[in-house]
CSV table of C-alpha atoms in Angstrom, one decimal:
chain,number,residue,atom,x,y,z
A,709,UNK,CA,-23.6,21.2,1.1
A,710,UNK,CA,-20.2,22.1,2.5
A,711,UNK,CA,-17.9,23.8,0.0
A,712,UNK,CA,-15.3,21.3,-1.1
A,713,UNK,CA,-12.0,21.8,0.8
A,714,UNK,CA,-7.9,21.2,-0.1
A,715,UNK,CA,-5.7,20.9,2.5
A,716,UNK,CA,-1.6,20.1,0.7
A,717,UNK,CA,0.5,18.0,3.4
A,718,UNK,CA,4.2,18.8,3.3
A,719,UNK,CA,6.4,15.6,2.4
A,720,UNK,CA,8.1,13.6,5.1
A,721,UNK,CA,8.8,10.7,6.8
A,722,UNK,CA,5.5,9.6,9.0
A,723,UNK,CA,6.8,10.6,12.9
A,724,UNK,CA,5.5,7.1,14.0
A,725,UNK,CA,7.5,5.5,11.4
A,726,UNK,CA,9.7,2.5,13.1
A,727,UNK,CA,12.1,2.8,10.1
A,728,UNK,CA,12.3,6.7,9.8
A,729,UNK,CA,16.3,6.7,11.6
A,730,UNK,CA,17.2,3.4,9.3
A,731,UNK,CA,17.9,-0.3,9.9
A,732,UNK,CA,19.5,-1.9,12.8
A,733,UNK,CA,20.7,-4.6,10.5
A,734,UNK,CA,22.6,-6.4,13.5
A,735,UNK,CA,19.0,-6.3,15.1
A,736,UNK,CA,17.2,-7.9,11.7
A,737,UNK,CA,19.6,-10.6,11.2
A,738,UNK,CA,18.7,-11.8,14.6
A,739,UNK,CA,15.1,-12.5,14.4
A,740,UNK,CA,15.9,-13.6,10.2
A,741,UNK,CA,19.1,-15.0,9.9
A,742,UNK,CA,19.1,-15.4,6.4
A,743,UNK,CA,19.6,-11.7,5.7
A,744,UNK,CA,22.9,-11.8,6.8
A,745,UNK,CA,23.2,-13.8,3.3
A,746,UNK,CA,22.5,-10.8,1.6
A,747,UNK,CA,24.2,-7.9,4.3
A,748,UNK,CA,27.2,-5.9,2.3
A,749,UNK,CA,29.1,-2.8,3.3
A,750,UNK,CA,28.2,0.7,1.6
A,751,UNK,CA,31.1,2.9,0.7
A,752,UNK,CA,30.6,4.2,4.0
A,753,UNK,CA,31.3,1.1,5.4
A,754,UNK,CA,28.0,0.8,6.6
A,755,UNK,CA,26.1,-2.3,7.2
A,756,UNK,CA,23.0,-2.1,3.8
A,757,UNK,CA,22.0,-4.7,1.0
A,758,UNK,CA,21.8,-4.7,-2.8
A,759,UNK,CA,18.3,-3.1,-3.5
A,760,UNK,CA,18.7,-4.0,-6.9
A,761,UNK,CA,18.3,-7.6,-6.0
A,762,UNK,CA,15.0,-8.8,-5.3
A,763,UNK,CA,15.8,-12.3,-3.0
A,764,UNK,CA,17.4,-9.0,-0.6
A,765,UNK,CA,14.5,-6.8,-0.9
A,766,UNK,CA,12.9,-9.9,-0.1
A,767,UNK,CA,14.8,-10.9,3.0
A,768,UNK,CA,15.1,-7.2,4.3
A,769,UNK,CA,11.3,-6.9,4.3
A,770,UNK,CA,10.7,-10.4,6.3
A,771,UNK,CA,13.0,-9.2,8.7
A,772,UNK,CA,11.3,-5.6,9.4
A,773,UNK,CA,7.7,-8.0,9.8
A,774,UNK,CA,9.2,-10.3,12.1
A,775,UNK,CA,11.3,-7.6,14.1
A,776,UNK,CA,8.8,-4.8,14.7
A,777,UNK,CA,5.0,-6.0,13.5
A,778,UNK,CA,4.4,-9.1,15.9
A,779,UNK,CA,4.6,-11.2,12.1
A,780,UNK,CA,5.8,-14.9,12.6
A,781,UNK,CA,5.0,-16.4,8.7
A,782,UNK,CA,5.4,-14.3,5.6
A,783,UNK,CA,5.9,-15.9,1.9
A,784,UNK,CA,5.0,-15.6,-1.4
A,785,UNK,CA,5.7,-16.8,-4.6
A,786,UNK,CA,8.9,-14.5,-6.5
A,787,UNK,CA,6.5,-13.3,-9.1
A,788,UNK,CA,4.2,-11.7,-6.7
A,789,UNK,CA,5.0,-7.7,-5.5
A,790,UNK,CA,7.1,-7.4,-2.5
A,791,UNK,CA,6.1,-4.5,-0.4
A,792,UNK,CA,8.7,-2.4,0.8
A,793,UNK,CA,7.9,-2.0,4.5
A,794,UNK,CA,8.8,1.0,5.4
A,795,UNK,CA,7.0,3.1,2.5
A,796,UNK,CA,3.6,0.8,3.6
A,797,UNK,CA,3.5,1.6,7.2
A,798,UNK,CA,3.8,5.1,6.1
A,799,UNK,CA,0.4,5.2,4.4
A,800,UNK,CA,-1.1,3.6,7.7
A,801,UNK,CA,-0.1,6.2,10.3
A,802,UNK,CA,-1.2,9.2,7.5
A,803,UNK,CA,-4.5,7.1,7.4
A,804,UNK,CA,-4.5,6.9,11.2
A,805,UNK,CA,-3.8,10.9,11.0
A,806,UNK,CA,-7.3,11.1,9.3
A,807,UNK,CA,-9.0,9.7,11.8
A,808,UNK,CA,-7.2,11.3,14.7
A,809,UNK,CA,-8.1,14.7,12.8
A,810,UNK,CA,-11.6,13.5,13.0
A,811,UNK,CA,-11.8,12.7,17.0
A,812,UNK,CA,-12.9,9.4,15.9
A,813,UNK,CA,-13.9,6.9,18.3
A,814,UNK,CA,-15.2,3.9,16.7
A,815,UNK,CA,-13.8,0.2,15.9
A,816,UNK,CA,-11.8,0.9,13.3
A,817,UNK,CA,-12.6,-1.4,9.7
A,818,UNK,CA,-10.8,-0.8,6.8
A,819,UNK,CA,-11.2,-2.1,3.1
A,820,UNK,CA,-8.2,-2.0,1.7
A,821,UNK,CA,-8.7,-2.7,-2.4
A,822,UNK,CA,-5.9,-5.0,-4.1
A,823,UNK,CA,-4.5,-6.5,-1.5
A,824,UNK,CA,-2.0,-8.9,-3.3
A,825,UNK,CA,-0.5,-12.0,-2.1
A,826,UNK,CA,0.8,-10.4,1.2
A,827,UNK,CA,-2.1,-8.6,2.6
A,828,UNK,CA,0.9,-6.0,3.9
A,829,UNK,CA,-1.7,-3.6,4.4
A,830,UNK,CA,-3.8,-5.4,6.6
A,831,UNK,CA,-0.7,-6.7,8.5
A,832,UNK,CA,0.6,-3.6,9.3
A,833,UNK,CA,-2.9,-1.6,10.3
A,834,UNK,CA,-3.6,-4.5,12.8
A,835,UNK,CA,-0.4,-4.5,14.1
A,836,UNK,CA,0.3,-0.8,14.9
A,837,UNK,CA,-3.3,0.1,15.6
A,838,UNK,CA,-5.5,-2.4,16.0
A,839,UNK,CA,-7.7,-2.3,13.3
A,840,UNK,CA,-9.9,-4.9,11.4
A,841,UNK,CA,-10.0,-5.0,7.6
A,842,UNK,CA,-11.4,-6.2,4.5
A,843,UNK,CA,-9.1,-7.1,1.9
A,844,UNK,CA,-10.0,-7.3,-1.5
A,845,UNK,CA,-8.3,-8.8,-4.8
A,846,UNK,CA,-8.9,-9.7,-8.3
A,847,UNK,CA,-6.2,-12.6,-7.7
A,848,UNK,CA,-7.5,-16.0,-6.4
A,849,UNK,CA,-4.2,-17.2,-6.4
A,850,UNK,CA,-3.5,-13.9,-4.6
A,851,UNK,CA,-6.2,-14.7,-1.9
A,852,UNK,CA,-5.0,-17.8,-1.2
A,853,UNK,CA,-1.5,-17.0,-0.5
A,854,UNK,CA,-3.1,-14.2,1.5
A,855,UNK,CA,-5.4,-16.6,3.7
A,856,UNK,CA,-2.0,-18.9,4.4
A,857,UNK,CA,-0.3,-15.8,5.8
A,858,UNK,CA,-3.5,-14.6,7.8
A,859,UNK,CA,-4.0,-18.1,9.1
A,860,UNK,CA,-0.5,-18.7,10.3
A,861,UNK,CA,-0.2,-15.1,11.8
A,862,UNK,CA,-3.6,-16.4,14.2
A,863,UNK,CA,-5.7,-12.9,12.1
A,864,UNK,CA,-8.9,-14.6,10.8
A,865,UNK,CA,-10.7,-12.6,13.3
A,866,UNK,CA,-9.0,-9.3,12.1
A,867,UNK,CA,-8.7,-9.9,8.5
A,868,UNK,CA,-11.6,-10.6,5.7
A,869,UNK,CA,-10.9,-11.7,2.3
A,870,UNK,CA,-13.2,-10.8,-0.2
A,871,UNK,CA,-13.1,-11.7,-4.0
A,872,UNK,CA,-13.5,-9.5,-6.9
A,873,UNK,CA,-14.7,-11.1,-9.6
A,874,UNK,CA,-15.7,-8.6,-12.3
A,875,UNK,CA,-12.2,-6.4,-13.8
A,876,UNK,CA,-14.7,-3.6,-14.4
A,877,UNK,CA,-15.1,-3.0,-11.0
A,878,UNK,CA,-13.5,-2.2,-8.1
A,879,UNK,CA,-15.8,-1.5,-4.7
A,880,UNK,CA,-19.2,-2.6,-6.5
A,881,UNK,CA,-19.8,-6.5,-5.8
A,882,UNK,CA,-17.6,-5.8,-2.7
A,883,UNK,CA,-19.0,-3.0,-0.3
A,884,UNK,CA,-22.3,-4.8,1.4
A,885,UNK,CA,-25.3,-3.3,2.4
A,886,UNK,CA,-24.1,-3.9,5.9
A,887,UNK,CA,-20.9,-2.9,5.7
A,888,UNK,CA,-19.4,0.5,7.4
A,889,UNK,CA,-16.2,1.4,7.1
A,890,UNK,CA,-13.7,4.3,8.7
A,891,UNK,CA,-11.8,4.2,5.8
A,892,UNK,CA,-10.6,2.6,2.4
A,893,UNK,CA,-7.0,2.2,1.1
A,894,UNK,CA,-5.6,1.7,-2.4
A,895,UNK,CA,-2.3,1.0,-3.9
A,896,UNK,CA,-3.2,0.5,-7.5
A,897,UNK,CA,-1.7,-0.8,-10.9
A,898,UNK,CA,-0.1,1.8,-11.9
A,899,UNK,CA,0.8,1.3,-15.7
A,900,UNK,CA,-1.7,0.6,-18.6
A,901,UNK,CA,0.7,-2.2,-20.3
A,902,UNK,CA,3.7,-3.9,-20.0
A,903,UNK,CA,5.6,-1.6,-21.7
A,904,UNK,CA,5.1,1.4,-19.4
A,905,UNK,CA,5.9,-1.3,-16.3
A,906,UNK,CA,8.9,-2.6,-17.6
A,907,UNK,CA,10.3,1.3,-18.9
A,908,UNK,CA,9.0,2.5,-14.8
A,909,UNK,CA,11.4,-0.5,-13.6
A,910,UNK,CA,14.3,0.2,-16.0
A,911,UNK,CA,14.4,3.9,-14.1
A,912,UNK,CA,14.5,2.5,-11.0
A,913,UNK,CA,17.3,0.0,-11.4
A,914,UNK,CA,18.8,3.0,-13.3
A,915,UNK,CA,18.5,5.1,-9.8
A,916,UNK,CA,19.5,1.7,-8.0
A,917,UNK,CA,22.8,1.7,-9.8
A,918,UNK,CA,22.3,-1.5,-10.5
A,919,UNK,CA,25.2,-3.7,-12.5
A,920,UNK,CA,22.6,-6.6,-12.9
A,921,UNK,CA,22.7,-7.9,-16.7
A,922,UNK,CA,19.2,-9.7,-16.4
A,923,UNK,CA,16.2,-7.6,-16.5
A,924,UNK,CA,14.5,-7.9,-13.6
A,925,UNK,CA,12.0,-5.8,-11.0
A,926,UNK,CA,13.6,-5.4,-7.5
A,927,UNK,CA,9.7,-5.3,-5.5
A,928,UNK,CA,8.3,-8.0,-8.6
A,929,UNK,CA,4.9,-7.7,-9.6
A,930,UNK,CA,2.1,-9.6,-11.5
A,931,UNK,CA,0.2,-8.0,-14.5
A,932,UNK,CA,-2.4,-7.8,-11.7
A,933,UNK,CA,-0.9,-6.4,-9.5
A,934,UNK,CA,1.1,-3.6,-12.0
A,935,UNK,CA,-1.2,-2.9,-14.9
A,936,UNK,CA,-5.0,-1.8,-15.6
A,937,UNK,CA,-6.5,-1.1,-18.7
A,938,UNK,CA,-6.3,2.7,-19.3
A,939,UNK,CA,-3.3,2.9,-17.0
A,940,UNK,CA,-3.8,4.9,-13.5
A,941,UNK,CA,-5.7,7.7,-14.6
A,942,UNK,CA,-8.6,4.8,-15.6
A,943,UNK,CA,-8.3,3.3,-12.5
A,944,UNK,CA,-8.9,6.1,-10.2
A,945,UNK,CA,-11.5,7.7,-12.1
A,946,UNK,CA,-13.5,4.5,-11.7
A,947,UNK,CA,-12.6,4.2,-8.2
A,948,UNK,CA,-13.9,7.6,-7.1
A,949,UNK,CA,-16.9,7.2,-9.3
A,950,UNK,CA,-18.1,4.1,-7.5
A,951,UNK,CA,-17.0,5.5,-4.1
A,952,UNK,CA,-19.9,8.0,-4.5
A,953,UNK,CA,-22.1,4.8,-4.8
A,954,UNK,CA,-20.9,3.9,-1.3
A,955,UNK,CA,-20.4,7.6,0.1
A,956,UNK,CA,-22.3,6.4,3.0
A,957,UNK,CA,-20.6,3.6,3.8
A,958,UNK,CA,-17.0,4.7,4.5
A,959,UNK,CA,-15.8,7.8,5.6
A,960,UNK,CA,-12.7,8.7,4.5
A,961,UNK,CA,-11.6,6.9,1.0
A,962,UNK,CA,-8.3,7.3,0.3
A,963,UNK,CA,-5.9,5.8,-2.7
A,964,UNK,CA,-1.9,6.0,-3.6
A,965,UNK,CA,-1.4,8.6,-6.6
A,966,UNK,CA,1.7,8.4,-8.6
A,967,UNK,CA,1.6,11.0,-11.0
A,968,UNK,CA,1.1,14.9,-9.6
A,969,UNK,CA,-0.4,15.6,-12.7
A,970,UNK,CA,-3.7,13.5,-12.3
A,971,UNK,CA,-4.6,15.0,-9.3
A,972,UNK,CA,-6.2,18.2,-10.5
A,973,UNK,CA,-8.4,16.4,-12.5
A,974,UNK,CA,-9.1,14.2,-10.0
A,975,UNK,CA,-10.1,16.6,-7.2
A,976,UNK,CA,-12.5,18.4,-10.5
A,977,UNK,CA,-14.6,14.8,-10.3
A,978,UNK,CA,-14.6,14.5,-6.7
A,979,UNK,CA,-16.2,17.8,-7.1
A,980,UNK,CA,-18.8,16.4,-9.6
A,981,UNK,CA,-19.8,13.7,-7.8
A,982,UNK,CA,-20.4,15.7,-4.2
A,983,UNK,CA,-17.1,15.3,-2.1
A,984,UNK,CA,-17.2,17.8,0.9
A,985,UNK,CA,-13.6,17.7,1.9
A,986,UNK,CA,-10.2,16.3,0.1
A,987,UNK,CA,-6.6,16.3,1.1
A,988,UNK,CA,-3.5,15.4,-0.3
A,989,UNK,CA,-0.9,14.2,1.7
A,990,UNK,CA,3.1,14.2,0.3
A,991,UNK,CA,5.1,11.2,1.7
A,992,UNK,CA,8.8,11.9,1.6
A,993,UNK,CA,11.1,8.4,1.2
A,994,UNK,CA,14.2,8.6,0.4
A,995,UNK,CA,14.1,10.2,-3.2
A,996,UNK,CA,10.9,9.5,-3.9
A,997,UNK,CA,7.7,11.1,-3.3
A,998,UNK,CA,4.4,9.8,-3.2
A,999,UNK,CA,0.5,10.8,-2.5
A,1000,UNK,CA,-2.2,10.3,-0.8
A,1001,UNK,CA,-5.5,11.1,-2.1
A,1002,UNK,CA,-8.3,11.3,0.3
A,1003,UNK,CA,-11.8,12.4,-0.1
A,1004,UNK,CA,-15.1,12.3,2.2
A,1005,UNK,CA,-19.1,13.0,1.7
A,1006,UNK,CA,-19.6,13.6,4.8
């Protein structure tokens, strides 16, 4: 078996990303006019929005779908995580790297794992290259939301919704004998309770500047959609034990990792469990920066 490789991805924003140069606000508020509604100047007297408010996160995101991703319906309910477009897409084209890297050929299928009420992922990979997925969630009320906005976009063909029924789990009862796919995708619950979620949120609205009185998350989120029991070190050791279960079924599974600190121990158990190749790929945006953690049999 082929020695276990790391290959460390210097942080940036993705080359193919639409929104790497900024927002051509003018350009949004044509195609969604309510964002104007939210549309301040910056001390720069530039054109931006509140961030710390969520209906503007909100808006700002609809119009980026509309604008540049071919998206004609997108809603959800407040509670439910807003997606932050520009962060999203960035995943895809590192995901598309993988594959590139790989000289592969095939139709692409995807399963991405936790899909939420928007399907963003699934939206975004069809748009910019084409591909097919499987999207997967715990949520039925997140499902259904999801089917709407597949349904009104014309992407039954393109999209799958599958429902995970069992908490414990995460590919088992989902990954079919007859399935194959090029790759999977995760952006997981990060936090293990409430507590954590709500102290993560406090930070950023602390970074945001925000002069808000009323505690409240800028992107949202459901207890689905934010916590797991054990937090995200639970989660992703679950999730790369059962991807050995399916090594034969994807190629390239991949995940979102928040904390740097994880992923030594991760990469130990990929080890374990007979991964050939990993790679951890830095995303650069903005302040922040993110991972992603991919890993193959093959």
């Amino acid at each position: 078996m082929e020695k276990c490789k790391s290959v460390m991805v210097k942080p940036k924003l993705h080359t193919n990303n639409k929104h790497k140069l900024g927002y051509n606000f003018e350009a949004l508020c044509d195609v969604y006019p309510d964002l104007k509604d939210f549309i301040t100047l910056n001390k720069s007297n530039q054109n931006t929005i509140n961030f710390a408010n969520p209906e503007a996160v909100k808006a700002l995101n609809k119009a980026l779908l509309f604008k540049h991703y071919r998206i004609k319906f997108w809603d959800f309910p407040d509670d439910n995580l807003c997606p932050p477009i520009p962060g999203r897409v960035d995943y895809i084209h590192y995901l598309n790297d993988l594959l590139t890297d790989e000289n592969y050929t095939k139709t692409v299928k995807v399963i991405d794992i936790g899909t939420g009420a928007t399907s963003i992922y699934p939206l975004l990979g069809h748009a910019e290259y084409n591909w097919n997925f499987v999207a997967t969630d715990i949520d039925v009320a997140s499902l259904q939301n999801a089917k709407s906005i597949i349904q009104k976009n014309n992407l039954v063909d393109a999209i799958e919704l599958r429902h995970q029924n069992d908490n414990q789990h995460i590919l088992k009862g989902i990954i079919k004998a007859s399935d194959a796919f090029a790759l999977s995708m995760c952006n997981l619950p990060f936090y293990k309770n409430e507590a954590e979620a709500n102290a993560a949120t406090e930070r950023k609205l602390k970074g945001l500047k925000s002069s808000e009185d009323n505690f409240i998350r800028n992107f949202s989120g459901t207890p689905n959609e934010l916590i797991y029991k054990g937090g995200e070190k639970a989660f992703l050791h679950n999730y790369i034990y059962e991807s050995s279960q399916f090594k034969a079924q994807c190629m390239w599974f991949t995940t979102l990792v928040s904390k740097r600190d994880l992923i030594k121990g991760l990469k130990a158990s990929l080890v374990k469990l007979g991964a050939t190749k990993t790679k951890v790929i830095s995303m650069g945006q903005g302040q922040k920066v993110s991972r992603i953690l991919a890993w193959t049999f093959n």
